[in-house]
Short mmCIF file of C-alpha atoms in Angstrom, two decimals:
data_model
loop_
_atom_site.label_atom_id
_atom_site.label_comp_id
_atom_site.label_asym_id
_atom_site.label_seq_id
_atom_site.Cartn_x
_atom_site.Cartn_y
_atom_site.Cartn_z
CA MET S 24 -51.46 -41.39 -33.23
CA LYS S 25 -47.93 -42.36 -34.11
CA ARG S 26 -46.04 -39.94 -36.32
CA THR S 27 -42.90 -40.57 -38.32
CA PRO S 28 -40.11 -38.16 -37.34
CA SER S 29 -38.77 -36.03 -40.17
CA SER S 30 -36.33 -33.18 -40.57
CA SER S 31 -37.07 -29.86 -42.21
CA SER S 32 -35.04 -30.97 -45.22
CA ALA S 33 -37.22 -34.06 -45.56
CA ASP S 34 -40.29 -31.85 -45.33
CA ALA S 35 -38.92 -29.63 -48.07
CA HIS S 36 -38.15 -32.62 -50.28
CA LYS S 37 -41.70 -33.93 -49.87
CA LEU S 38 -43.18 -30.54 -50.61
CA MET S 39 -41.03 -30.03 -53.70
CA SER S 40 -42.10 -33.43 -55.01
CA ASP S 41 -45.75 -32.41 -54.73
CA PRO S 42 -47.08 -31.76 -58.25
CA GLY S 43 -48.92 -28.69 -56.97
CA ILE S 44 -45.63 -27.16 -55.75
CA ALA S 45 -43.09 -28.47 -58.25
CA GLY S 46 -42.04 -25.73 -60.63
CA LEU S 47 -42.35 -22.91 -58.10
CA SER S 48 -39.53 -20.42 -57.97
CA ARG S 49 -37.31 -20.58 -54.89
CA ARG S 50 -39.05 -17.47 -53.60
CA GLY S 51 -42.45 -19.01 -54.23
CA PHE S 52 -41.39 -22.20 -52.48
CA VAL S 53 -40.19 -20.29 -49.42
CA GLN S 54 -43.49 -18.41 -49.37
CA SER S 55 -45.36 -21.70 -49.50
CA LEU S 56 -43.49 -22.87 -46.41
CA ALA S 57 -44.05 -19.59 -44.59
CA LEU S 58 -47.77 -19.70 -45.33
CA SER S 59 -48.23 -23.30 -44.25
CA SER S 60 -50.60 -22.68 -41.34
CA LEU S 61 -53.55 -23.93 -43.38
CA VAL S 62 -51.85 -27.21 -44.15
CA ALA S 63 -49.59 -27.92 -41.16
CA GLY S 64 -50.78 -29.32 -37.85
CA SER S 65 -48.81 -29.81 -34.66
CA GLY S 66 -46.81 -32.54 -36.39
CA SER S 67 -44.59 -32.13 -39.42
CA ALA S 68 -44.68 -33.86 -42.79
CA ALA S 69 -47.36 -36.30 -41.64
CA ALA S 70 -49.78 -33.40 -41.47
CA VAL S 71 -49.59 -32.83 -45.21
CA ALA S 72 -49.12 -36.42 -46.29
CA ALA S 73 -51.72 -39.12 -46.83
CA PRO S 74 -53.38 -40.51 -43.69
CA PRO S 75 -51.13 -42.90 -41.73
CA PRO S 76 -51.57 -46.67 -42.10
CA GLY S 77 -54.83 -47.91 -40.60
CA GLN S 78 -56.58 -44.58 -40.97
CA PRO S 79 -59.59 -44.12 -43.25
CA SER S 80 -59.38 -42.10 -46.42
CA ILE S 81 -60.68 -38.54 -46.48
CA GLU S 82 -64.15 -39.70 -47.53
CA LEU S 83 -65.61 -41.47 -44.52
CA GLY S 84 -69.01 -42.11 -46.05
CA GLU S 85 -72.48 -41.58 -44.64
CA ARG S 86 -71.93 -43.80 -41.58
CA PHE S 87 -68.71 -43.97 -39.58
CA ILE S 88 -67.22 -44.17 -36.09
CA ILE S 89 -64.97 -41.69 -34.32
CA GLU S 90 -62.66 -42.91 -31.57
CA ALA S 91 -61.01 -40.23 -29.41
CA GLY S 92 -58.76 -40.13 -26.35
CA TRP S 93 -61.08 -37.62 -24.72
CA VAL S 94 -64.60 -36.51 -25.70
CA LEU S 95 -66.50 -33.57 -24.21
CA THR S 96 -70.04 -34.92 -24.07
CA GLU S 97 -73.32 -33.62 -22.72
CA SER S 98 -75.18 -35.88 -20.33
CA GLN S 99 -78.36 -34.92 -18.46
CA GLY S 100 -77.74 -31.28 -19.29
CA GLU S 101 -74.17 -31.25 -17.96
CA LEU S 102 -70.86 -31.18 -19.80
CA LYS S 103 -68.76 -34.25 -19.08
CA LEU S 104 -65.32 -35.36 -20.23
CA VAL S 105 -65.25 -39.05 -21.17
CA ARG S 106 -62.02 -40.97 -21.67
CA ASP S 107 -61.64 -43.27 -24.71
CA ALA S 108 -65.15 -42.58 -25.99
CA GLN S 109 -66.62 -43.42 -29.38
CA LEU S 110 -69.25 -41.76 -31.56
CA LEU S 111 -71.43 -43.30 -34.24
CA VAL S 112 -72.27 -40.80 -36.99
CA ARG S 113 -74.93 -41.37 -39.62
CA ASP S 114 -75.96 -38.91 -42.35
CA GLY S 115 -74.37 -35.95 -40.60
CA VAL S 116 -75.96 -36.66 -37.21
CA ILE S 117 -74.47 -38.17 -34.04
CA GLU S 118 -76.45 -41.38 -33.58
CA ASP S 119 -74.81 -42.65 -30.40
CA VAL S 120 -72.05 -41.82 -27.92
CA ARG S 121 -70.53 -44.40 -25.60
CA SER S 122 -67.48 -45.06 -23.49
CA GLY S 123 -67.18 -48.58 -24.88
CA ALA S 124 -66.46 -49.77 -28.40
CA PHE S 125 -68.83 -50.21 -31.31
CA SER S 126 -68.60 -53.59 -32.98
CA ASP S 127 -69.86 -52.30 -36.34
CA ALA S 128 -67.52 -52.88 -39.27
CA LEU S 129 -67.52 -49.24 -40.34
CA PRO S 130 -64.86 -46.71 -41.32
CA ARG S 131 -63.17 -45.35 -38.22
CA LEU S 132 -61.56 -42.00 -37.55
CA LYS S 133 -59.02 -42.74 -34.83
CA LEU S 134 -57.92 -39.82 -32.64
CA PRO S 135 -56.28 -41.51 -29.62
CA HIS S 136 -54.16 -38.51 -28.59
CA GLU S 137 -56.79 -35.85 -29.21
CA LEU S 138 -59.66 -34.08 -27.48
CA LEU S 139 -62.94 -34.19 -29.42
CA LEU S 140 -65.14 -31.11 -29.00
CA PRO S 141 -68.26 -29.67 -30.58
CA GLY S 142 -67.44 -27.30 -33.42
CA PHE S 143 -66.84 -23.76 -32.19
CA ILE S 144 -69.47 -21.08 -32.86
CA SER S 145 -68.42 -17.46 -33.37
CA GLY S 146 -71.20 -15.00 -32.59
CA HIS S 147 -69.45 -12.18 -34.46
CA THR S 148 -67.31 -12.20 -37.62
CA HIS S 149 -66.47 -9.80 -40.46
CA CYS S 150 -64.98 -12.49 -42.65
CA CYS S 151 -63.74 -10.71 -45.76
CA SER S 152 -61.72 -8.02 -44.01
CA ALA S 153 -59.35 -9.68 -41.54
CA THR S 154 -56.16 -10.39 -43.45
CA PRO S 155 -55.67 -6.96 -45.11
CA THR S 156 -55.61 -5.27 -41.67
CA ARG S 157 -53.68 -7.88 -39.70
CA GLY S 158 -50.24 -6.70 -38.68
CA ILE S 159 -50.72 -3.07 -39.75
CA ILE S 160 -53.31 -1.66 -37.33
CA GLU S 161 -51.76 -2.77 -34.02
CA GLY S 162 -50.23 0.68 -33.45
CA PRO S 163 -52.25 3.91 -33.38
CA ARG S 164 -53.42 3.51 -36.99
CA SER S 165 -57.11 3.24 -37.81
CA TYR S 166 -58.58 0.21 -39.54
CA ALA S 167 -61.05 2.44 -41.42
CA ARG S 168 -59.12 3.04 -44.64
CA PRO S 169 -58.06 -0.59 -45.26
CA LEU S 170 -61.68 -1.66 -44.79
CA GLU S 171 -62.85 0.98 -47.25
CA LEU S 172 -60.38 -0.32 -49.83
CA VAL S 173 -61.72 -3.87 -49.46
CA GLU S 174 -65.06 -2.62 -50.75
CA LYS S 175 -63.40 -1.24 -53.89
CA LEU S 176 -62.18 -4.70 -54.96
CA SER S 177 -63.66 -6.68 -57.82
CA ASP S 178 -65.93 -9.61 -56.97
CA GLU S 179 -63.13 -12.03 -57.84
CA GLU S 180 -60.66 -10.24 -55.56
CA MET S 181 -63.24 -10.08 -52.79
CA ASP S 182 -63.85 -13.82 -53.12
CA ALA S 183 -60.11 -14.43 -52.75
CA LEU S 184 -60.04 -12.54 -49.44
CA THR S 185 -63.22 -14.21 -48.22
CA ALA S 186 -61.85 -17.64 -49.07
CA LEU S 187 -58.63 -17.10 -47.13
CA ASN S 188 -60.37 -15.75 -44.05
CA LEU S 189 -63.05 -18.43 -44.17
CA ALA S 190 -60.40 -21.14 -44.49
CA GLU S 191 -58.61 -19.75 -41.43
CA LEU S 192 -61.81 -19.86 -39.40
CA LEU S 193 -62.41 -23.49 -40.33
CA ARG S 194 -58.76 -24.40 -39.83
CA SER S 195 -58.93 -23.19 -36.23
CA GLY S 196 -62.10 -25.17 -35.43
CA CYS S 197 -64.82 -22.55 -35.99
CA THR S 198 -67.63 -24.37 -37.82
CA THR S 199 -70.51 -21.90 -37.36
CA HIS S 200 -70.29 -18.17 -38.06
CA LEU S 201 -72.62 -15.30 -37.34
CA GLU S 202 -71.26 -13.25 -40.20
CA MET S 203 -71.77 -9.50 -40.31
CA SER S 204 -70.23 -8.74 -43.70
CA LEU S 205 -69.27 -5.09 -44.07
CA SER S 206 -71.40 -4.68 -47.20
CA LEU S 207 -73.96 -6.51 -49.28
CA ARG S 208 -71.28 -7.36 -51.85
CA GLN S 209 -69.14 -8.91 -49.13
CA ALA S 210 -72.15 -10.85 -47.84
CA GLU S 211 -72.73 -12.26 -51.33
CA SER S 212 -69.04 -13.20 -51.47
CA TYR S 213 -69.34 -14.95 -48.12
CA VAL S 214 -72.24 -17.12 -49.31
CA ARG S 215 -70.43 -17.93 -52.57
CA MET S 216 -67.48 -19.29 -50.59
CA ALA S 217 -69.27 -20.79 -47.58
CA GLU S 218 -71.92 -22.85 -49.35
CA PRO S 219 -69.64 -25.17 -51.38
CA TRP S 220 -67.36 -25.73 -48.38
CA GLY S 221 -70.24 -26.90 -46.20
CA VAL S 222 -69.97 -24.06 -43.67
CA ARG S 223 -72.79 -23.44 -41.21
CA ALA S 224 -73.56 -19.74 -41.23
CA TYR S 225 -75.93 -16.96 -40.25
CA PRO S 226 -74.79 -14.27 -42.70
CA GLY S 227 -75.99 -10.74 -43.21
CA ALA S 228 -74.65 -7.39 -44.36
CA MET S 229 -73.89 -4.60 -41.93
CA ILE S 230 -76.41 -1.75 -42.12
CA PRO S 231 -75.28 0.95 -42.85
CA GLY S 232 -72.62 -0.67 -45.00
CA ILE S 233 -68.96 0.27 -45.03
CA GLU S 234 -69.29 2.82 -47.87
CA ARG S 235 -71.74 4.95 -45.83
CA LEU S 236 -70.82 3.93 -42.29
CA PHE S 237 -68.02 6.22 -41.18
CA ALA S 238 -69.71 9.48 -42.20
CA ILE S 239 -72.76 8.49 -40.13
CA TRP S 240 -70.94 6.87 -37.23
CA PHE S 241 -68.29 9.57 -36.68
CA ARG S 242 -70.61 12.49 -37.47
CA ALA S 243 -70.11 15.89 -35.90
CA ASP S 244 -73.78 16.81 -36.35
CA ASP S 245 -76.77 14.52 -35.73
CA GLN S 246 -78.44 15.95 -38.83
CA VAL S 247 -76.11 13.64 -40.78
CA LEU S 248 -77.88 10.67 -39.15
CA MET S 249 -81.31 12.03 -40.03
CA ASP S 250 -80.32 12.82 -43.62
CA ALA S 251 -78.98 9.27 -44.01
CA GLU S 252 -82.32 7.69 -43.11
CA PRO S 253 -83.65 7.14 -46.68
CA GLY S 254 -80.41 5.45 -47.73
CA THR S 255 -80.46 3.23 -44.66
CA LEU S 256 -84.07 2.21 -45.29
CA GLU S 257 -83.07 1.26 -48.83
CA GLU S 258 -80.20 -0.86 -47.45
CA ILE S 259 -82.59 -2.64 -45.09
CA ALA S 260 -84.88 -3.57 -47.98
CA LYS S 261 -81.96 -4.86 -50.06
CA ASN S 262 -80.60 -6.87 -47.15
CA LEU S 263 -83.98 -8.42 -46.48
CA ALA S 264 -84.05 -9.51 -50.13
CA PHE S 265 -80.54 -10.97 -49.72
CA CYS S 266 -81.66 -12.95 -46.67
CA GLU S 267 -84.75 -14.29 -48.41
CA LYS S 268 -82.76 -15.26 -51.51
CA HIS S 269 -80.19 -17.32 -49.61
CA MET S 270 -82.36 -18.71 -46.79
CA GLY S 271 -81.86 -22.47 -46.43
CA LYS S 272 -79.05 -22.85 -48.95
CA GLY S 273 -76.36 -25.45 -48.36
CA ASP S 274 -78.87 -28.11 -47.25
CA GLY S 275 -80.21 -25.70 -44.64
CA ARG S 276 -76.84 -24.64 -43.22
CA ILE S 277 -77.16 -21.06 -44.52
CA GLN S 278 -79.65 -19.10 -42.38
CA PRO S 279 -79.26 -15.36 -43.06
CA MET S 280 -80.17 -12.79 -40.42
CA MET S 281 -80.47 -9.00 -40.25
CA SER S 282 -77.23 -7.35 -39.11
CA PRO S 283 -77.56 -3.66 -38.17
CA HIS S 284 -74.30 -1.91 -37.33
CA ALA S 285 -75.28 -0.36 -33.99
CA CYS S 286 -77.98 1.71 -32.35
CA ASP S 287 -76.11 5.01 -32.73
CA THR S 288 -76.21 4.74 -36.54
CA HIS S 289 -79.99 4.27 -36.69
CA THR S 290 -83.18 6.29 -36.27
CA PRO S 291 -86.63 5.29 -35.02
CA ALA S 292 -87.78 4.69 -38.61
CA THR S 293 -84.86 2.41 -39.45
CA MET S 294 -85.20 0.57 -36.14
CA ARG S 295 -88.85 -0.18 -36.91
CA ALA S 296 -87.90 -1.39 -40.39
CA LEU S 297 -85.18 -3.62 -38.93
CA ALA S 298 -87.56 -5.06 -36.35
CA ASP S 299 -90.13 -5.87 -39.06
CA ALA S 300 -87.51 -7.45 -41.33
CA ALA S 301 -86.06 -9.60 -38.53
CA LYS S 302 -89.52 -10.74 -37.48
CA SER S 303 -90.42 -11.76 -41.03
CA LEU S 304 -87.23 -13.83 -41.35
CA GLY S 305 -87.40 -15.43 -37.90
CA THR S 306 -83.63 -15.87 -37.65
CA GLY S 307 -82.98 -12.94 -35.34
CA LEU S 308 -80.57 -10.02 -35.16
CA HIS S 309 -76.80 -9.60 -35.02
CA ILE S 310 -75.58 -6.17 -33.86
CA HIS S 311 -72.75 -4.26 -32.19
CA LEU S 312 -74.48 -3.47 -28.90
CA SER S 313 -73.21 -0.70 -26.61
CA GLN S 314 -69.82 -1.37 -28.11
CA GLY S 315 -68.46 1.69 -26.33
CA GLN S 316 -69.52 4.37 -23.88
CA ARG S 317 -69.81 6.82 -26.76
CA GLU S 318 -72.60 4.76 -28.33
CA THR S 319 -74.52 4.46 -25.08
CA ASP S 320 -74.20 8.18 -24.36
CA THR S 321 -75.33 9.08 -27.89
CA VAL S 322 -78.43 6.89 -27.77
CA LYS S 323 -79.36 8.17 -24.30
CA ARG S 324 -78.97 11.76 -25.50
CA LEU S 325 -81.04 11.25 -28.66
CA TRP S 326 -83.70 8.81 -27.51
CA GLY S 327 -83.60 8.86 -23.71
CA GLN S 328 -82.74 5.16 -23.30
CA THR S 329 -79.76 2.83 -23.34
CA PRO S 330 -79.26 0.91 -26.61
CA THR S 331 -80.60 -2.22 -24.88
CA GLN S 332 -83.73 -0.41 -23.69
CA TRP S 333 -84.20 1.16 -27.11
CA MET S 334 -84.01 -2.20 -28.88
CA GLU S 335 -86.46 -3.71 -26.40
CA SER S 336 -88.94 -0.88 -27.03
CA TYR S 337 -89.19 -2.01 -30.68
CA GLY S 338 -89.60 -5.68 -29.77
CA MET S 339 -86.20 -6.46 -31.27
CA LEU S 340 -85.05 -8.62 -28.35
CA SER S 341 -88.02 -10.96 -28.24
CA ASP S 342 -88.75 -12.02 -31.83
CA GLY S 343 -85.76 -14.32 -32.37
CA PRO S 344 -82.12 -14.90 -31.49
CA VAL S 345 -80.09 -11.76 -30.72
CA PHE S 346 -76.29 -11.61 -30.59
CA GLY S 347 -74.67 -8.36 -29.43
CA ALA S 348 -70.95 -7.78 -29.87
CA HIS S 349 -68.51 -6.04 -27.51
CA MET S 350 -70.89 -4.44 -24.92
CA SER S 351 -68.11 -2.37 -23.34
CA GLY S 352 -70.55 0.51 -22.84
CA LEU S 353 -73.34 -1.36 -21.05
CA ASP S 354 -75.21 0.31 -18.23
CA TRP S 355 -74.60 -2.44 -15.68
CA ASP S 356 -77.49 -1.40 -13.48
CA ILE S 357 -80.07 -1.36 -16.29
CA ASP S 358 -79.04 -3.59 -19.17
CA PRO S 359 -78.07 -7.11 -17.92
CA PRO S 360 -81.52 -7.97 -16.48
CA ILE S 361 -83.15 -6.99 -19.79
CA LEU S 362 -80.64 -8.97 -21.85
CA ASN S 363 -80.99 -12.02 -19.60
CA LYS S 364 -84.79 -11.89 -19.76
CA HIS S 365 -84.66 -12.22 -23.54
CA GLY S 366 -81.73 -14.67 -23.78
CA VAL S 367 -79.52 -12.22 -25.65
CA VAL S 368 -75.99 -13.53 -26.21
CA TYR S 369 -72.98 -11.30 -25.60
CA ALA S 370 -70.34 -11.99 -28.28
CA HIS S 371 -67.09 -11.27 -26.46
CA CYS S 372 -64.24 -10.73 -28.94
CA PRO S 373 -60.82 -10.75 -27.23
CA SER S 374 -59.07 -9.62 -30.43
CA GLY S 375 -61.65 -6.99 -31.37
CA GLY S 376 -59.78 -3.98 -32.75
CA GLY S 377 -56.61 -6.04 -33.26
CA ALA S 378 -54.09 -7.75 -31.01
CA GLY S 379 -53.55 -6.17 -27.61
CA ASN S 380 -56.45 -3.74 -27.96
CA GLY S 381 -57.47 -3.81 -24.31
CA THR S 382 -59.86 -6.04 -22.40
CA GLN S 383 -63.64 -6.27 -22.49
CA PRO S 384 -66.16 -6.89 -19.68
CA TYR S 385 -66.13 -10.69 -19.80
CA PRO S 386 -65.77 -11.15 -15.99
CA GLU S 387 -68.54 -8.64 -15.31
CA ALA S 388 -70.87 -10.32 -17.79
CA LEU S 389 -70.28 -13.72 -16.17
CA ALA S 390 -71.00 -12.25 -12.74
CA ALA S 391 -74.23 -10.76 -14.10
CA GLY S 392 -75.36 -14.21 -15.27
CA MET S 393 -75.23 -13.23 -18.94
CA ALA S 394 -74.93 -15.69 -21.82
CA VAL S 395 -71.41 -15.06 -23.14
CA ASN S 396 -70.03 -16.40 -26.42
CA ILE S 397 -66.46 -16.12 -27.67
CA GLY S 398 -66.48 -14.21 -30.96
CA ILE S 399 -63.86 -13.50 -33.61
CA ASP S 400 -64.59 -9.95 -34.86
CA THR S 401 -62.19 -9.00 -37.66
CA HIS S 402 -58.44 -9.28 -37.37
CA SER S 403 -57.65 -12.68 -35.84
CA ASN S 404 -59.36 -15.77 -37.24
CA ASP S 405 -57.68 -18.19 -34.82
CA TYR S 406 -60.65 -19.29 -32.72
CA LEU S 407 -58.68 -21.43 -30.29
CA GLU S 408 -56.26 -18.56 -29.69
CA ASN S 409 -59.17 -16.22 -29.00
CA LEU S 410 -60.73 -18.73 -26.62
CA LYS S 411 -57.46 -18.84 -24.70
CA LEU S 412 -57.16 -15.04 -24.69
CA ALA S 413 -60.71 -14.72 -23.35
CA VAL S 414 -59.71 -16.74 -20.30
CA LEU S 415 -56.31 -15.13 -19.73
CA TYR S 416 -57.39 -11.54 -20.40
CA GLY S 417 -60.53 -12.14 -18.36
CA GLN S 418 -58.59 -13.44 -15.38
CA ALA S 419 -56.23 -10.46 -15.54
CA ARG S 420 -59.17 -8.04 -15.75
CA HIS S 421 -60.88 -9.74 -12.81
CA GLU S 422 -57.76 -9.40 -10.65
CA LEU S 423 -57.33 -5.76 -11.66
CA LEU S 424 -60.95 -4.94 -10.81
CA GLY S 425 -60.36 -6.46 -7.38
CA GLU S 426 -57.20 -4.43 -6.83
CA LEU S 427 -59.02 -1.25 -7.83
CA ASP S 428 -61.87 -2.04 -5.41
CA SER S 429 -64.35 -1.75 -8.26
CA GLN S 430 -67.98 -1.68 -7.18
CA ARG S 431 -68.90 -3.77 -10.22
CA ALA S 432 -69.37 -7.50 -9.58
CA SER S 433 -66.83 -9.71 -11.35
CA GLN S 434 -66.30 -13.45 -11.80
CA ARG S 435 -62.95 -15.06 -12.62
CA PRO S 436 -63.34 -16.81 -16.01
CA THR S 437 -62.29 -20.44 -16.37
CA VAL S 438 -61.56 -22.56 -19.41
CA TRP S 439 -64.88 -24.31 -18.75
CA ASN S 440 -66.66 -20.95 -19.06
CA ALA S 441 -64.92 -20.31 -22.36
CA ILE S 442 -65.59 -23.76 -23.80
CA GLU S 443 -69.26 -23.53 -22.93
CA GLY S 444 -69.27 -20.03 -24.40
CA ALA S 445 -67.81 -21.40 -27.61
CA THR S 446 -70.34 -24.21 -27.96
CA ARG S 447 -73.52 -24.69 -25.89
CA ILE S 448 -74.24 -21.07 -25.05
CA PRO S 449 -74.31 -19.71 -28.62
CA ALA S 450 -76.21 -22.80 -29.79
CA LYS S 451 -78.87 -22.12 -27.17
CA GLY S 452 -78.88 -18.47 -28.20
CA LEU S 453 -79.57 -19.58 -31.78
CA ARG S 454 -82.33 -21.84 -30.40
CA ARG S 455 -80.52 -24.86 -31.80
CA ASP S 456 -80.41 -27.79 -29.38
CA ASP S 457 -78.74 -29.85 -32.12
CA LEU S 458 -75.60 -27.68 -32.18
CA GLY S 459 -72.81 -27.02 -29.69
CA VAL S 460 -73.00 -30.41 -27.98
CA ILE S 461 -71.84 -33.99 -28.45
CA LYS S 462 -74.84 -36.19 -27.78
CA ALA S 463 -77.22 -38.44 -29.69
CA GLY S 464 -79.31 -36.40 -32.09
CA ALA S 465 -76.88 -33.49 -32.42
CA ARG S 466 -75.38 -32.49 -35.75
CA ALA S 467 -71.93 -33.91 -36.38
CA ASP S 468 -70.21 -30.51 -36.21
CA LEU S 469 -67.02 -31.72 -34.54
CA ILE S 470 -63.39 -30.76 -34.07
CA SER S 471 -60.39 -32.45 -32.49
CA VAL S 472 -57.39 -30.79 -30.87
CA ALA S 473 -54.02 -32.43 -30.30
CA VAL S 474 -53.42 -32.27 -26.54
CA SER S 475 -50.55 -34.75 -26.16
CA GLY S 476 -47.84 -33.29 -28.39
CA MET S 477 -45.13 -30.70 -28.05
CA LEU S 478 -45.84 -27.21 -26.73
CA ASN S 479 -49.32 -27.88 -25.34
CA GLY S 480 -48.95 -31.48 -24.14
CA THR S 481 -46.48 -33.80 -22.44
CA GLY S 482 -46.22 -36.81 -24.73
CA ALA S 483 -49.08 -38.52 -22.88
CA LEU S 484 -52.84 -38.07 -22.90
CA PRO S 485 -53.42 -35.43 -20.18
CA PRO S 486 -55.72 -36.03 -17.20
CA GLU S 487 -57.48 -32.64 -17.57
CA PRO S 488 -57.34 -31.86 -21.31
CA LEU S 489 -59.34 -28.63 -21.29
CA ASN S 490 -56.50 -26.99 -19.37
CA ASN S 491 -54.13 -27.91 -22.19
CA LEU S 492 -56.15 -25.67 -24.50
CA LEU S 493 -54.68 -22.73 -22.60
CA TYR S 494 -51.33 -23.66 -24.17
CA ALA S 495 -52.76 -24.31 -27.64
CA ASN S 496 -53.65 -22.39 -30.78
CA GLY S 497 -55.49 -23.08 -34.01
CA ARG S 498 -52.55 -24.92 -35.59
CA MET S 499 -53.17 -27.71 -33.08
CA VAL S 500 -56.69 -28.33 -34.39
CA GLN S 501 -56.42 -31.62 -36.24
CA THR S 502 -59.95 -32.46 -37.40
CA VAL S 503 -62.88 -30.28 -38.42
CA MET S 504 -66.19 -31.49 -39.81
CA THR S 505 -69.62 -29.97 -40.35
CA ASP S 506 -72.62 -32.27 -40.73
CA GLY S 507 -70.10 -35.11 -40.82
CA ARG S 508 -68.24 -33.66 -43.81
CA LEU S 509 -64.50 -33.33 -43.26
CA GLN S 510 -63.04 -29.88 -43.86
CA VAL S 511 -59.76 -30.33 -41.96
CA ARG S 512 -57.99 -33.70 -41.68
CA GLU S 513 -54.73 -34.32 -39.80
CA GLY S 514 -54.25 -30.56 -39.56
CA GLN S 515 -54.65 -30.13 -43.30
CA PHE S 516 -57.35 -27.92 -44.82
CA ILE S 517 -59.04 -30.16 -47.39
CA ALA S 518 -62.22 -28.29 -48.34
CA ASP S 519 -60.27 -26.62 -51.15
CA ASP S 520 -56.69 -26.09 -52.36
CA PRO S 521 -54.97 -24.26 -49.48
CA GLN S 522 -51.95 -23.14 -51.50
CA GLN S 523 -54.14 -21.45 -54.09
CA ILE S 524 -56.24 -19.87 -51.36
CA LEU S 525 -53.15 -18.43 -49.67
CA ALA S 526 -51.58 -17.21 -52.90
CA ARG S 527 -54.71 -15.48 -54.18
CA GLY S 528 -55.60 -13.95 -50.83
CA GLY S 529 -52.04 -12.69 -50.41
CA GLU S 530 -52.06 -11.01 -53.81
CA VAL S 531 -55.20 -9.07 -52.93
CA ALA S 532 -53.86 -8.00 -49.54
CA GLN S 533 -50.70 -6.74 -51.24
CA LYS S 534 -52.81 -4.69 -53.65
CA ILE S 535 -54.49 -2.98 -50.70
CA TRP S 536 -51.16 -2.37 -48.97
CA ARG S 537 -49.71 -0.80 -52.14
CA GLN S 538 -52.62 1.62 -52.26
CA LEU S 539 -52.10 2.47 -48.59
CA GLU S 540 -48.41 3.16 -49.29
CA GLN S 541 -49.35 5.52 -52.12
CA GLU S 542 -51.62 7.38 -49.71
CA ASP S 543 -48.84 7.64 -47.06
CA TRP S 544 -51.08 5.72 -44.69
CA PHE S 545 -48.17 3.87 -43.06
CA THR S 546 -47.30 6.48 -40.45
CA ASP S 547 -44.51 5.76 -37.99
CA ILE S 548 -45.63 3.96 -34.86
CA PRO S 549 -44.04 4.06 -31.39
CA ARG S 550 -41.40 1.42 -30.71
#
C-alpha cells in the first residue's frame, strides 16, 4: 500500500489540527506523541489519517472482500502460505478463500504488502494489572504490592486500567483472551470493557483472589491453607455465579470459565468444588499449573501426587478445555503423557514475571509432543513481541540444554511452531474448529502484519513472510478484526478513543506509583 512520505513536523501539524488534540498543553501534546503506540503503525501520518484513496471506509458492512499479499490458510489440515489470496467474509464468517480474484462488487480491504493471519489467541492473561507494573519490577522488586494496590482502586479507575491493557492486546493482534482476572471485581471490569469492543474472551477470576492470595500462597504453615478453605469455597460459589451471569454475552463471544490460581493454594474440598463448577459450565479450566518446582514439591508433600496427577484424580482434565500456564515445575517423566492424553494446552508466557525473567520449558514441551500456546501473562501485552521471544528464547534454551548435556529431550522451536501455537493449537484446545484458522466456515477473527516496510521488511513483499515476524513487534500489526468487526485499521486502534484510553490509564498508574513512593517501595536496583 503506497504511503505518502511525511516529516515529524508534518505529523505534529496534523496531530495539532486534530480537534481531539487541539487545545492540549505543550506537555500534553508531547505526551500524546510519546504514547502513540495505540494509534501509530509502521508508517507515519498515514497511520492516523483517513484511509488512503481507493480504500474502504472503516465500516466494511456485512459482506466484504479482503485482498492480501500473503495469507496463511489451512488446507486439508495443513497450514499453507498463499500469495495474493482473497477472502470473502459474510456476517462475521469466512465464506470462501481463493488464490484468484472475486468478481463481486463488494467493499474491499486491500493489504498488498501485508501478511494476513488468524487472530492470535492468548491462553493466559491478567488484563487489568499489566501497565502499573511494567518498567518497575524488572529488577529484584516483587510485583506483589503493585498488584495489591490495583485491587484498592475504584471501579472507574479499574476500568481505565482494563481498557488500556485490553486495547494493547488488540493493537498487537490478540483477538481471543483466556483472562484470569486477579479478582472478581477485575473480572467484572474486564467484561464491561471487552463486550462493547467485540472481544472474544474466556474470562474468570483467580481463586483465591489477590486480596487473599499471598497469605495462602507464601504461607509458612500449611494450617493457613486449611483455615482458608471456607473463604475459598465462598469465592468458588461467587465465581460460578459470575460465569453463569455473563455466559454468552457479546453475541456469544464471552464464554467465562473457572480460573483457580494453582494447586498449591487449594485443598481437596476446594478442588472438588472447582471440578463440579467447571463441569456445570462446560467451558473448562484455566490454571497456573506446576508454575514452579516449589508448587510441585508442595503438592507432592501434601497429597502425594504431582499437580497434574492431582487434577486428573478429580476429573478436572477430562470435562472440558484446560489451559495451564508456565509449567516450569513439571515432572517430565510423569506429567506430559497425562496432559497429552487429555489435550491440555500449555500456555507458555515468554514475558511471565516481566522482561528478561528467564526462560521456560518451551523446547522440552515441544519434544514431549505437548500442545503449546503462546500466552501473555501480565506485564507485556505485545503479542507479536512475545511470539518472537518464544522462538528466540526457546532456541537459546535448546542450545544451552545441548551444551549442558541435559538428559531431558528438547526440540528447537521455529516460527512455524510459534504461529501454530498462537492460532490453531489454542483453538483446538478450546474445542473450537472455527477459530485459529483461515478457511471457509471459520470466524473472521483476522489480523494483518506489515512485512514489507522498514525494520522488518525490505521494501518488497518477502518470499518467506513468517520469518519476517522475527523482526517485528505489535506496532507493525495493521489490521485487527473479530467476527469481521474492525478494531484496528491501518495501525490505528478504532474500537474506542485511544488518546482518552491512554490518558485515563496513565493517570491511574501514576496514582499507584505515588502510593508506592510513599511506602518507599522503590528500592535501589543493581546497575
